[in-house]
Each structure stands twice: as structure tokens, then as C-alpha cells.
């Protein structure tokens, strides 16, 4: 059976950037597979997108860190080729490493690194066989330098960036591309906190906070252009470039100074 629309799987599509990614892909005529733990949120979004864009939308609730969950997820996929995999699901645990619970830090590595790697590894062979496909990985500007008090989170995003760059070289000439999207602060529950209702997320100046719909549109364009690294927004393009110029000891000392000051304020 042939399908008129290409198919994209988006993880973490129950919230934040993931919801907006689903909206952009739907607007652009993709059928979708929506994945996250919260089924009700996914079903509501799927209903919205089916009505607005006349697309097929499959909801597959899944904890990507549960044993065997990714195999089960992939076995439940619609029986048709996947054109785009968007590894967007991620968590951020803020705080001092030694004082935080080990379990929370390991969970972060499991989702941000292991699940992304496993999904990519399992989705790639059919894409390579067809000579066609796109993988989009949500990294962060935190990938470009160490971030004290977000040490594990930043390290997971450095992994995503490095992995994507390495893999994109391996994929040259195959018809399959891999894109790392590196947003700065974006106005989602990740930085507001689930119950946070203030106008300003996390007391940040609004000038440095991106709109998730903007980030999602930029991510879509970068994936279609087969860019390897994309940083949405001029402020963050400049910041991520500047942060790579000084010697590393200087960058981490400055990051440490800001990190300690912020940690004291909390
Ligand atoms: N917001 C920012 O400032 C910012 C900046 C740079 C990069 N990013 C990156 O962008 C991506 C999206 O972040 P966001 O800001 O949109 O965060 P968010 O609003 O907190 O959304 C995170 C998504 O991940 C899903 N998720 C969490 N744990 C999961 C699990 N165990 N299994 C399956 N899904 C899980 C959540 O769904 P359920 O709870 O329903 O499972 C949710 O849909 C992340 O990779 C993040 O690191 C965000």
C-alpha cells in the first residue's frame, strides 16, 4: 500500500518543543507517530492535528527508559517506512551533582543519551536500505561548554552533538542525514517547571527566551536542508560561537562563576 504523506516519529510530543514540532510536521503534510508517557496529552494533540491537516496520527504512549520499551514501540509502528525520526524527548535535572539523587542523574542519561542512541540505531538500517531518511536530535547550546550545576545535563547534550556530528560524516552519500538542533532557553515546562505560572520563565529576561514554535520551525527547516548543526536564534548563534573561542579553562571558570552565583540565589 502506498501512502500520500511521508511519516515522522516525534518523541516527547506531549509537551513544549515536541508539541510544536508535531504541529510543524503536520502543517508540512507529514503523517505522525507521537511518543511520550502521557497518553491523554498525545491523544488531544493527535485529534487537533488530524482535524486541522487531514493527516494520519498514531499515538504510542511509552516510557523510553523502561526495559524493552523501545523494541515494543518499534514493533507497534505503522507498517510503512519511517521518513523522519525526531529524538526530542529529554529531561533536565538542575542542582549540585553530589547533593542530587544518583537515580535522577542516571535517569537523565538514560533518556537523553541511551534512548536516543537506541532509537537511532534501530531506525537507521531501513532508512539506509531505502537510501532516504532524516534523523533530528535535540541537543542544546549547553552542548558547547560545561555547565556547572547542570553538569550531567550539559554532558548528555555534548554527547548528542558529538554523536550527531560523527554519525553525519558516516552517513555521507547514503541519502540519510542527521541534524543536531541546539536551542537556548526556550519557554517550555522544562524551564518553567510544571506548576510554574509566572510570566517570566525561571526569572530569565524574555530577550533570551525563545518561543517553542520558533524553535520547532527552525528545527524543521534545518532537517529539510540536511544541516548538521543548527542553533536557532541570533543571540544563541553568537553565544555558541563565542563560547568556543577562548581556552577551555577560561570558559569553565566563567561558567563556574555564574553557576555558583545562581546556585547561591536559589
Ligand atoms: N526548553 C529549553 O530551554 C531547552 C533548551 C535546549 C534544549 N532543549 C531540549 O529540547 C527537548 C524538548 O524539551 P522541552 O523544553 O520541550 O521539554 P518539556 O516540555 O519538559 O518536554 C519534554 C518531553 O519529553 C518527554 N519525556 C520525558 N521523559 C520521558 C520518558 N521517560 N519517556 C518518554 N518521553 C519522555 C515528556 O513527555 P511525558 O512527560 O509525557 O513522558 C515531554 O513530552 C529536550 O531534549 C531538551 O533537552 C530544551
PDB file of N, CA and C in Angstrom, residues 40-140:
ATOM      1  N   UNK A  40      -2.989  10.979  27.439  1.00  0.00           N
ATOM      2  CA  UNK A  40      -4.102  11.927  27.246  1.00  0.00           C
ATOM      3  C   UNK A  40      -3.631  13.144  26.453  1.00  0.00           C
ATOM      4  N   UNK A  41      -2.446  13.665  26.779  1.00  0.00           N
ATOM      5  CA  UNK A  41      -1.907  14.841  26.077  1.00  0.00           C
ATOM      6  C   UNK A  41      -1.654  14.511  24.605  1.00  0.00           C
ATOM      7  N   UNK A  42      -1.122  13.309  24.369  1.00  0.00           N
ATOM      8  CA  UNK A  42      -0.838  12.906  22.976  1.00  0.00           C
ATOM      9  C   UNK A  42      -2.134  12.768  22.176  1.00  0.00           C
ATOM     10  N   UNK A  43      -3.166  12.182  22.809  1.00  0.00           N
ATOM     11  CA  UNK A  43      -4.457  11.984  22.110  1.00  0.00           C
ATOM     12  C   UNK A  43      -5.077  13.333  21.758  1.00  0.00           C
ATOM     13  N   UNK A  44      -4.996  14.310  22.674  1.00  0.00           N
ATOM     14  CA  UNK A  44      -5.574  15.633  22.407  1.00  0.00           C
ATOM     15  C   UNK A  44      -4.872  16.283  21.221  1.00  0.00           C
ATOM     16  N   UNK A  45      -3.544  16.185  21.216  1.00  0.00           N
ATOM     17  CA  UNK A  45      -2.771  16.777  20.116  1.00  0.00           C
ATOM     18  C   UNK A  45      -3.088  16.063  18.802  1.00  0.00           C
ATOM     19  N   UNK A  46      -3.158  14.741  18.854  1.00  0.00           N
ATOM     20  CA  UNK A  46      -3.432  13.956  17.641  1.00  0.00           C
ATOM     21  C   UNK A  46      -4.787  14.373  17.048  1.00  0.00           C
ATOM     22  N   UNK A  47      -5.791  14.542  17.904  1.00  0.00           N
ATOM     23  CA  UNK A  47      -7.128  14.968  17.432  1.00  0.00           C
ATOM     24  C   UNK A  47      -7.036  16.312  16.722  1.00  0.00           C
ATOM     25  N   UNK A  48      -6.332  17.255  17.370  1.00  0.00           N
ATOM     26  CA  UNK A  48      -6.161  18.604  16.793  1.00  0.00           C
ATOM     27  C   UNK A  48      -5.525  18.508  15.393  1.00  0.00           C
ATOM     28  N   UNK A  49      -4.480  17.710  15.279  1.00  0.00           N
ATOM     29  CA  UNK A  49      -3.718  17.671  14.023  1.00  0.00           C
ATOM     30  C   UNK A  49      -4.461  16.923  12.910  1.00  0.00           C
ATOM     31  N   UNK A  50      -5.186  15.861  13.303  1.00  0.00           N
ATOM     32  CA  UNK A  50      -5.975  15.127  12.282  1.00  0.00           C
ATOM     33  C   UNK A  50      -7.016  16.056  11.672  1.00  0.00           C
ATOM     34  N   UNK A  51      -7.692  16.834  12.535  1.00  0.00           N
ATOM     35  CA  UNK A  51      -8.744  17.725  12.030  1.00  0.00           C
ATOM     36  C   UNK A  51      -8.178  18.881  11.225  1.00  0.00           C
ATOM     37  N   UNK A  52      -7.074  19.472  11.717  1.00  0.00           N
ATOM     38  CA  UNK A  52      -6.542  20.677  11.070  1.00  0.00           C
ATOM     39  C   UNK A  52      -5.851  20.359   9.746  1.00  0.00           C
ATOM     40  N   UNK A  53      -5.248  19.158   9.629  1.00  0.00           N
ATOM     41  CA  UNK A  53      -4.379  18.932   8.455  1.00  0.00           C
ATOM     42  C   UNK A  53      -4.687  17.655   7.683  1.00  0.00           C
ATOM     43  N   UNK A  54      -5.735  16.932   8.100  1.00  0.00           N
ATOM     44  CA  UNK A  54      -6.127  15.719   7.381  1.00  0.00           C
ATOM     45  C   UNK A  54      -4.948  14.746   7.233  1.00  0.00           C
ATOM     46  N   UNK A  55      -4.288  14.471   8.333  1.00  0.00           N
ATOM     47  CA  UNK A  55      -3.142  13.546   8.318  1.00  0.00           C
ATOM     48  C   UNK A  55      -3.457  12.324   9.188  1.00  0.00           C
ATOM     49  N   UNK A  56      -2.669  11.262   9.024  1.00  0.00           N
ATOM     50  CA  UNK A  56      -2.766  10.112   9.936  1.00  0.00           C
ATOM     51  C   UNK A  56      -1.883  10.398  11.135  1.00  0.00           C
ATOM     52  N   UNK A  57      -2.395  10.148  12.298  1.00  0.00           N
ATOM     53  CA  UNK A  57      -1.626  10.436  13.509  1.00  0.00           C
ATOM     54  C   UNK A  57      -1.786   9.254  14.470  1.00  0.00           C
ATOM     55  N   UNK A  58      -0.685   8.580  14.766  1.00  0.00           N
ATOM     56  CA  UNK A  58      -0.722   7.411  15.645  1.00  0.00           C
ATOM     57  C   UNK A  58      -0.138   7.799  16.993  1.00  0.00           C
ATOM     58  N   UNK A  59      -0.830   7.437  18.063  1.00  0.00           N
ATOM     59  CA  UNK A  59      -0.351   7.752  19.406  1.00  0.00           C
ATOM     60  C   UNK A  59       0.223   6.483  20.032  1.00  0.00           C
ATOM     61  N   UNK A  60       1.489   6.537  20.420  1.00  0.00           N
ATOM     62  CA  UNK A  60       2.111   5.380  21.069  1.00  0.00           C
ATOM     63  C   UNK A  60       2.718   5.805  22.406  1.00  0.00           C
ATOM     64  N   UNK A  61       1.932   5.717  23.495  1.00  0.00           N
ATOM     65  CA  UNK A  61       2.461   6.107  24.798  1.00  0.00           C
ATOM     66  C   UNK A  61       3.585   5.165  25.213  1.00  0.00           C
ATOM     67  N   UNK A  62       4.670   5.722  25.728  1.00  0.00           N
ATOM     68  CA  UNK A  62       5.833   4.876  26.015  1.00  0.00           C
ATOM     69  C   UNK A  62       6.787   5.598  26.952  1.00  0.00           C
ATOM     70  N   UNK A  63       7.262   4.899  27.982  1.00  0.00           N
ATOM     71  CA  UNK A  63       8.379   5.412  28.781  1.00  0.00           C
ATOM     72  C   UNK A  63       9.642   4.887  28.111  1.00  0.00           C
ATOM     73  N   UNK A  64      10.366   5.771  27.463  1.00  0.00           N
ATOM     74  CA  UNK A  64      11.523   5.350  26.656  1.00  0.00           C
ATOM     75  C   UNK A  64      12.656   4.784  27.502  1.00  0.00           C
ATOM     76  N   UNK A  65      12.566   4.936  28.820  1.00  0.00           N
ATOM     77  CA  UNK A  65      13.632   4.412  29.682  1.00  0.00           C
ATOM     78  C   UNK A  65      13.253   3.059  30.307  1.00  0.00           C
ATOM     79  N   UNK A  66      12.044   2.585  30.029  1.00  0.00           N
ATOM     80  CA  UNK A  66      11.620   1.304  30.623  1.00  0.00           C
ATOM     81  C   UNK A  66      12.274   0.149  29.854  1.00  0.00           C
ATOM     82  N   UNK A  67      12.621  -0.941  30.569  1.00  0.00           N
ATOM     83  CA  UNK A  67      13.272  -2.069  29.872  1.00  0.00           C
ATOM     84  C   UNK A  67      12.389  -2.599  28.734  1.00  0.00           C
ATOM     85  N   UNK A  68      12.971  -2.755  27.569  1.00  0.00           N
ATOM     86  CA  UNK A  68      12.253  -3.333  26.416  1.00  0.00           C
ATOM     87  C   UNK A  68      11.273  -2.374  25.743  1.00  0.00           C
ATOM     88  N   UNK A  69      11.164  -1.128  26.265  1.00  0.00           N
ATOM     89  CA  UNK A  69      10.126  -0.216  25.759  1.00  0.00           C
ATOM     90  C   UNK A  69      10.356   0.159  24.290  1.00  0.00           C
ATOM     91  N   UNK A  70      11.611   0.327  23.908  1.00  0.00           N
ATOM     92  CA  UNK A  70      11.870   0.794  22.540  1.00  0.00           C
ATOM     93  C   UNK A  70      11.562  -0.311  21.529  1.00  0.00           C
ATOM     94  N   UNK A  71      11.901  -1.557  21.877  1.00  0.00           N
ATOM     95  CA  UNK A  71      11.546  -2.679  20.980  1.00  0.00           C
ATOM     96  C   UNK A  71      10.041  -2.730  20.800  1.00  0.00           C
ATOM     97  N   UNK A  72       9.327  -2.619  21.931  1.00  0.00           N
ATOM     98  CA  UNK A  72       7.862  -2.686  21.871  1.00  0.00           C
ATOM     99  C   UNK A  72       7.305  -1.546  21.021  1.00  0.00           C
ATOM    100  N   UNK A  73       7.876  -0.348  21.227  1.00  0.00           N
ATOM    101  CA  UNK A  73       7.434   0.823  20.460  1.00  0.00           C
ATOM    102  C   UNK A  73       7.622   0.582  18.959  1.00  0.00           C
ATOM    103  N   UNK A  74       8.792   0.096  18.587  1.00  0.00           N
ATOM    104  CA  UNK A  74       9.084  -0.065  17.161  1.00  0.00           C
ATOM    105  C   UNK A  74       8.228  -1.177  16.547  1.00  0.00           C
ATOM    106  N   UNK A  75       7.902  -2.188  17.361  1.00  0.00           N
ATOM    107  CA  UNK A  75       7.015  -3.243  16.852  1.00  0.00           C
ATOM    108  C   UNK A  75       5.595  -2.729  16.638  1.00  0.00           C
ATOM    109  N   UNK A  76       5.234  -1.656  17.323  1.00  0.00           N
ATOM    110  CA  UNK A  76       3.862  -1.122  17.202  1.00  0.00           C
ATOM    111  C   UNK A  76       3.738  -0.051  16.117  1.00  0.00           C
ATOM    112  N   UNK A  77       4.837   0.287  15.464  1.00  0.00           N
ATOM    113  CA  UNK A  77       4.791   1.353  14.449  1.00  0.00           C
ATOM    114  C   UNK A  77       3.915   0.938  13.276  1.00  0.00           C
ATOM    115  N   UNK A  78       3.288   1.914  12.601  1.00  0.00           N
ATOM    116  CA  UNK A  78       2.559   1.571  11.371  1.00  0.00           C
ATOM    117  C   UNK A  78       3.508   0.839  10.421  1.00  0.00           C
ATOM    118  N   UNK A  79       2.983  -0.156   9.716  1.00  0.00           N
ATOM    119  CA  UNK A  79       3.841  -0.987   8.844  1.00  0.00           C
ATOM    120  C   UNK A  79       4.116  -0.245   7.529  1.00  0.00           C
ATOM    121  N   UNK A  80       4.968   0.734   7.609  1.00  0.00           N
ATOM    122  CA  UNK A  80       5.347   1.535   6.436  1.00  0.00           C
ATOM    123  C   UNK A  80       6.666   2.224   6.756  1.00  0.00           C
ATOM    124  N   UNK A  81       7.403   2.691   5.749  1.00  0.00           N
ATOM    125  CA  UNK A  81       8.717   3.278   6.039  1.00  0.00           C
ATOM    126  C   UNK A  81       8.626   4.572   6.839  1.00  0.00           C
ATOM    127  N   UNK A  82       9.617   4.743   7.703  1.00  0.00           N
ATOM    128  CA  UNK A  82       9.723   5.974   8.504  1.00  0.00           C
ATOM    129  C   UNK A  82      10.651   6.937   7.755  1.00  0.00           C
ATOM    130  N   UNK A  83      10.163   8.153   7.504  1.00  0.00           N
ATOM    131  CA  UNK A  83      10.983   9.130   6.772  1.00  0.00           C
ATOM    132  C   UNK A  83      11.827   9.991   7.703  1.00  0.00           C
ATOM    133  N   UNK A  84      11.259  10.329   8.876  1.00  0.00           N
ATOM    134  CA  UNK A  84      11.995  11.197   9.803  1.00  0.00           C
ATOM    135  C   UNK A  84      11.843  10.668  11.232  1.00  0.00           C
ATOM    136  N   UNK A  85      12.976  10.575  11.925  1.00  0.00           N
ATOM    137  CA  UNK A  85      12.956  10.278  13.366  1.00  0.00           C
ATOM    138  C   UNK A  85      13.397  11.544  14.089  1.00  0.00           C
ATOM    139  N   UNK A  86      12.555  12.046  14.998  1.00  0.00           N
ATOM    140  CA  UNK A  86      12.939  13.221  15.786  1.00  0.00           C
ATOM    141  C   UNK A  86      13.127  12.792  17.240  1.00  0.00           C
ATOM    142  N   UNK A  87      14.385  12.761  17.677  1.00  0.00           N
ATOM    143  CA  UNK A  87      14.705  12.430  19.067  1.00  0.00           C
ATOM    144  C   UNK A  87      14.656  13.723  19.883  1.00  0.00           C
ATOM    145  N   UNK A  88      13.442  14.028  20.376  1.00  0.00           N
ATOM    146  CA  UNK A  88      13.244  15.296  21.087  1.00  0.00           C
ATOM    147  C   UNK A  88      13.088  15.084  22.593  1.00  0.00           C
ATOM    148  N   UNK A  89      12.571  13.941  23.032  1.00  0.00           N
ATOM    149  CA  UNK A  89      12.318  13.730  24.471  1.00  0.00           C
ATOM    150  C   UNK A  89      13.601  13.946  25.260  1.00  0.00           C
ATOM    151  N   UNK A  90      13.487  14.679  26.342  1.00  0.00           N
ATOM    152  CA  UNK A  90      14.671  14.910  27.171  1.00  0.00           C
ATOM    153  C   UNK A  90      14.249  15.435  28.529  1.00  0.00           C
ATOM    154  N   UNK A  91      15.107  15.255  29.515  1.00  0.00           N
ATOM    155  CA  UNK A  91      14.863  15.843  30.844  1.00  0.00           C
ATOM    156  C   UNK A  91      16.112  16.600  31.273  1.00  0.00           C
ATOM    157  N   UNK A  92      15.878  17.581  32.162  1.00  0.00           N
ATOM    158  CA  UNK A  92      16.993  18.393  32.675  1.00  0.00           C
ATOM    159  C   UNK A  92      16.901  18.420  34.202  1.00  0.00           C
ATOM    160  N   UNK A  93      17.914  17.902  34.869  1.00  0.00           N
ATOM    161  CA  UNK A  93      17.951  17.917  36.336  1.00  0.00           C
ATOM    162  C   UNK A  93      18.962  18.967  36.769  1.00  0.00           C
ATOM    163  N   UNK A  94      18.435  19.990  37.456  1.00  0.00           N
ATOM    164  CA  UNK A  94      19.298  21.096  37.858  1.00  0.00           C
ATOM    165  C   UNK A  94      19.750  20.906  39.309  1.00  0.00           C
ATOM    166  N   UNK A  95      20.986  21.331  39.623  1.00  0.00           N
ATOM    167  CA  UNK A  95      21.447  21.273  41.011  1.00  0.00           C
ATOM    168  C   UNK A  95      22.854  20.723  41.109  1.00  0.00           C
ATOM    169  N   UNK A  96      23.402  20.802  42.335  1.00  0.00           N
ATOM    170  CA  UNK A  96      24.746  20.274  42.561  1.00  0.00           C
ATOM    171  C   UNK A  96      24.770  18.766  42.350  1.00  0.00           C
ATOM    172  N   UNK A  97      25.780  18.276  41.683  1.00  0.00           N
ATOM    173  CA  UNK A  97      25.836  16.847  41.342  1.00  0.00           C
ATOM    174  C   UNK A  97      25.871  15.971  42.598  1.00  0.00           C
ATOM    175  N   UNK A  98      26.759  16.341  43.561  1.00  0.00           N
ATOM    176  CA  UNK A  98      26.954  15.475  44.739  1.00  0.00           C
ATOM    177  C   UNK A  98      25.716  15.439  45.627  1.00  0.00           C
ATOM    178  N   UNK A  99      24.960  16.549  45.660  1.00  0.00           N
ATOM    179  CA  UNK A  99      23.814  16.591  46.573  1.00  0.00           C
ATOM    180  C   UNK A  99      22.539  16.063  45.914  1.00  0.00           C
ATOM    181  N   UNK A 100      22.555  15.858  44.612  1.00  0.00           N
ATOM    182  CA  UNK A 100      21.349  15.376  43.930  1.00  0.00           C
ATOM    183  C   UNK A 100      21.299  13.848  44.000  1.00  0.00           C
ATOM    184  N   UNK A 101      20.094  13.310  43.843  1.00  0.00           N
ATOM    185  CA  UNK A 101      19.939  11.845  43.892  1.00  0.00           C
ATOM    186  C   UNK A 101      20.565  11.221  42.645  1.00  0.00           C
ATOM    187  N   UNK A 102      21.369  10.185  42.855  1.00  0.00           N
ATOM    188  CA  UNK A 102      22.030   9.498  41.741  1.00  0.00           C
ATOM    189  C   UNK A 102      21.005   8.992  40.720  1.00  0.00           C
ATOM    190  N   UNK A 103      19.895   8.474  41.264  1.00  0.00           N
ATOM    191  CA  UNK A 103      18.864   7.899  40.396  1.00  0.00           C
ATOM    192  C   UNK A 103      18.371   8.914  39.353  1.00  0.00           C
ATOM    193  N   UNK A 104      18.188  10.173  39.800  1.00  0.00           N
ATOM    194  CA  UNK A 104      17.696  11.221  38.880  1.00  0.00           C
ATOM    195  C   UNK A 104      18.729  11.513  37.790  1.00  0.00           C
ATOM    196  N   UNK A 105      19.995  11.514  38.190  1.00  0.00           N
ATOM    197  CA  UNK A 105      21.056  11.795  37.214  1.00  0.00           C
ATOM    198  C   UNK A 105      21.160  10.658  36.190  1.00  0.00           C
ATOM    199  N   UNK A 106      21.044   9.421  36.689  1.00  0.00           N
ATOM    200  CA  UNK A 106      21.149   8.274  35.768  1.00  0.00           C
ATOM    201  C   UNK A 106      19.954   8.209  34.814  1.00  0.00           C
ATOM    202  N   UNK A 107      18.795   8.577  35.343  1.00  0.00           N
ATOM    203  CA  UNK A 107      17.572   8.602  34.527  1.00  0.00           C
ATOM    204  C   UNK A 107      17.732   9.589  33.362  1.00  0.00           C
ATOM    205  N   UNK A 108      18.384  10.715  33.681  1.00  0.00           N
ATOM    206  CA  UNK A 108      18.640  11.756  32.690  1.00  0.00           C
ATOM    207  C   UNK A 108      19.545  11.216  31.569  1.00  0.00           C
ATOM    208  N   UNK A 109      20.586  10.490  31.983  1.00  0.00           N
ATOM    209  CA  UNK A 109      21.495   9.905  30.984  1.00  0.00           C
ATOM    210  C   UNK A 109      20.739   8.858  30.157  1.00  0.00           C
ATOM    211  N   UNK A 110      19.895   8.096  30.858  1.00  0.00           N
ATOM    212  CA  UNK A 110      19.155   7.029  30.161  1.00  0.00           C
ATOM    213  C   UNK A 110      18.290   7.615  29.033  1.00  0.00           C
ATOM    214  N   UNK A 111      17.524   8.662  29.349  1.00  0.00           N
ATOM    215  CA  UNK A 111      16.627   9.227  28.329  1.00  0.00           C
ATOM    216  C   UNK A 111      17.405  10.024  27.278  1.00  0.00           C
ATOM    217  N   UNK A 112      18.239  10.958  27.755  1.00  0.00           N
ATOM    218  CA  UNK A 112      18.880  11.898  26.815  1.00  0.00           C
ATOM    219  C   UNK A 112      19.927  11.227  25.934  1.00  0.00           C
ATOM    220  N   UNK A 113      20.554  10.158  26.456  1.00  0.00           N
ATOM    221  CA  UNK A 113      21.653   9.520  25.702  1.00  0.00           C
ATOM    222  C   UNK A 113      21.260   8.120  25.201  1.00  0.00           C
ATOM    223  N   UNK A 114      20.900   7.222  26.149  1.00  0.00           N
ATOM    224  CA  UNK A 114      20.711   5.819  25.746  1.00  0.00           C
ATOM    225  C   UNK A 114      19.508   5.639  24.838  1.00  0.00           C
ATOM    226  N   UNK A 115      18.372   6.240  25.203  1.00  0.00           N
ATOM    227  CA  UNK A 115      17.161   6.052  24.391  1.00  0.00           C
ATOM    228  C   UNK A 115      17.365   6.649  23.002  1.00  0.00           C
ATOM    229  N   UNK A 116      17.970   7.820  22.945  1.00  0.00           N
ATOM    230  CA  UNK A 116      18.234   8.483  21.647  1.00  0.00           C
ATOM    231  C   UNK A 116      19.153   7.603  20.780  1.00  0.00           C
ATOM    232  N   UNK A 117      20.173   7.022  21.412  1.00  0.00           N
ATOM    233  CA  UNK A 117      21.122   6.192  20.659  1.00  0.00           C
ATOM    234  C   UNK A 117      20.440   4.915  20.162  1.00  0.00           C
ATOM    235  N   UNK A 118      19.649   4.289  21.044  1.00  0.00           N
ATOM    236  CA  UNK A 118      18.986   3.037  20.648  1.00  0.00           C
ATOM    237  C   UNK A 118      17.981   3.284  19.520  1.00  0.00           C
ATOM    238  N   UNK A 119      17.176   4.332  19.655  1.00  0.00           N
ATOM    239  CA  UNK A 119      16.184   4.623  18.609  1.00  0.00           C
ATOM    240  C   UNK A 119      16.877   4.880  17.270  1.00  0.00           C
ATOM    241  N   UNK A 120      17.962   5.658  17.321  1.00  0.00           N
ATOM    242  CA  UNK A 120      18.688   5.968  16.083  1.00  0.00           C
ATOM    243  C   UNK A 120      19.246   4.683  15.461  1.00  0.00           C
ATOM    244  N   UNK A 121      19.854   3.841  16.301  1.00  0.00           N
ATOM    245  CA  UNK A 121      20.476   2.608  15.795  1.00  0.00           C
ATOM    246  C   UNK A 121      19.442   1.689  15.155  1.00  0.00           C
ATOM    247  N   UNK A 122      18.248   1.639  15.763  1.00  0.00           N
ATOM    248  CA  UNK A 122      17.228   0.721  15.252  1.00  0.00           C
ATOM    249  C   UNK A 122      16.479   1.274  14.038  1.00  0.00           C
ATOM    250  N   UNK A 123      16.392   2.601  13.943  1.00  0.00           N
ATOM    251  CA  UNK A 123      15.654   3.196  12.805  1.00  0.00           C
ATOM    252  C   UNK A 123      16.531   3.365  11.571  1.00  0.00           C
ATOM    253  N   UNK A 124      17.845   3.377  11.760  1.00  0.00           N
ATOM    254  CA  UNK A 124      18.743   3.651  10.621  1.00  0.00           C
ATOM    255  C   UNK A 124      18.746   2.574   9.523  1.00  0.00           C
ATOM    256  N   UNK A 125      18.847   1.272   9.859  1.00  0.00           N
ATOM    257  CA  UNK A 125      19.004   0.284   8.770  1.00  0.00           C
ATOM    258  C   UNK A 125      17.942   0.372   7.679  1.00  0.00           C
ATOM    259  N   UNK A 126      16.626   0.462   8.013  1.00  0.00           N
ATOM    260  CA  UNK A 126      15.650   0.583   6.912  1.00  0.00           C
ATOM    261  C   UNK A 126      15.809   1.870   6.117  1.00  0.00           C
ATOM    262  N   UNK A 127      16.230   2.952   6.790  1.00  0.00           N
ATOM    263  CA  UNK A 127      16.452   4.216   6.061  1.00  0.00           C
ATOM    264  C   UNK A 127      17.612   4.037   5.072  1.00  0.00           C
ATOM    265  N   UNK A 128      18.684   3.390   5.547  1.00  0.00           N
ATOM    266  CA  UNK A 128      19.861   3.184   4.681  1.00  0.00           C
ATOM    267  C   UNK A 128      19.496   2.295   3.491  1.00  0.00           C
ATOM    268  N   UNK A 129      18.659   1.293   3.764  1.00  0.00           N
ATOM    269  CA  UNK A 129      18.240   0.379   2.687  1.00  0.00           C
ATOM    270  C   UNK A 129      17.463   1.134   1.611  1.00  0.00           C
ATOM    271  N   UNK A 130      16.613   2.070   2.059  1.00  0.00           N
ATOM    272  CA  UNK A 130      15.819   2.868   1.089  1.00  0.00           C
ATOM    273  C   UNK A 130      16.638   3.995   0.474  1.00  0.00           C
ATOM    274  N   UNK A 131      17.811   4.317   1.095  1.00  0.00           N
ATOM    275  CA  UNK A 131      18.627   5.446   0.629  1.00  0.00           C
ATOM    276  C   UNK A 131      17.940   6.773   0.879  1.00  0.00           C
ATOM    277  N   UNK A 132      17.179   6.836   2.001  1.00  0.00           N
ATOM    278  CA  UNK A 132      16.337   8.005   2.224  1.00  0.00           C
ATOM    279  C   UNK A 132      15.980   8.105   3.708  1.00  0.00           C
ATOM    280  N   UNK A 133      16.140   9.290   4.278  1.00  0.00           N
ATOM    281  CA  UNK A 133      15.698   9.450   5.668  1.00  0.00           C
ATOM    282  C   UNK A 133      16.386  10.610   6.357  1.00  0.00           C
ATOM    283  N   UNK A 134      15.785  11.029   7.459  1.00  0.00           N
ATOM    284  CA  UNK A 134      16.355  12.138   8.244  1.00  0.00           C
ATOM    285  C   UNK A 134      16.215  11.815   9.720  1.00  0.00           C
ATOM    286  N   UNK A 135      17.299  12.122  10.447  1.00  0.00           N
ATOM    287  CA  UNK A 135      17.259  11.975  11.909  1.00  0.00           C
ATOM    288  C   UNK A 135      17.526  13.351  12.494  1.00  0.00           C
ATOM    289  N   UNK A 136      16.694  13.741  13.440  1.00  0.00           N
ATOM    290  CA  UNK A 136      16.850  15.058  14.072  1.00  0.00           C
ATOM    291  C   UNK A 136      17.016  14.831  15.568  1.00  0.00           C
ATOM    292  N   UNK A 137      18.127  15.323  16.115  1.00  0.00           N
ATOM    293  CA  UNK A 137      18.395  15.148  17.545  1.00  0.00           C
ATOM    294  C   UNK A 137      18.375  16.501  18.254  1.00  0.00           C
ATOM    295  N   UNK A 138      17.570  16.586  19.330  1.00  0.00           N
ATOM    296  CA  UNK A 138      17.544  17.829  20.096  1.00  0.00           C
ATOM    297  C   UNK A 138      18.708  17.831  21.077  1.00  0.00           C
ATOM    298  N   UNK A 139      19.703  18.676  20.762  1.00  0.00           N
ATOM    299  CA  UNK A 139      20.815  18.891  21.704  1.00  0.00           C
ATOM    300  C   UNK A 139      20.473  20.168  22.467  1.00  0.00           C
ATOM    301  N   UNK A 140      21.407  21.096  22.567  1.00  0.00           N
ATOM    302  CA  UNK A 140      21.178  22.339  23.326  1.00  0.00           C
ATOM    303  C   UNK A 140      22.421  23.208  23.161  1.00  0.00           C
TER     304      UNK A 140
END
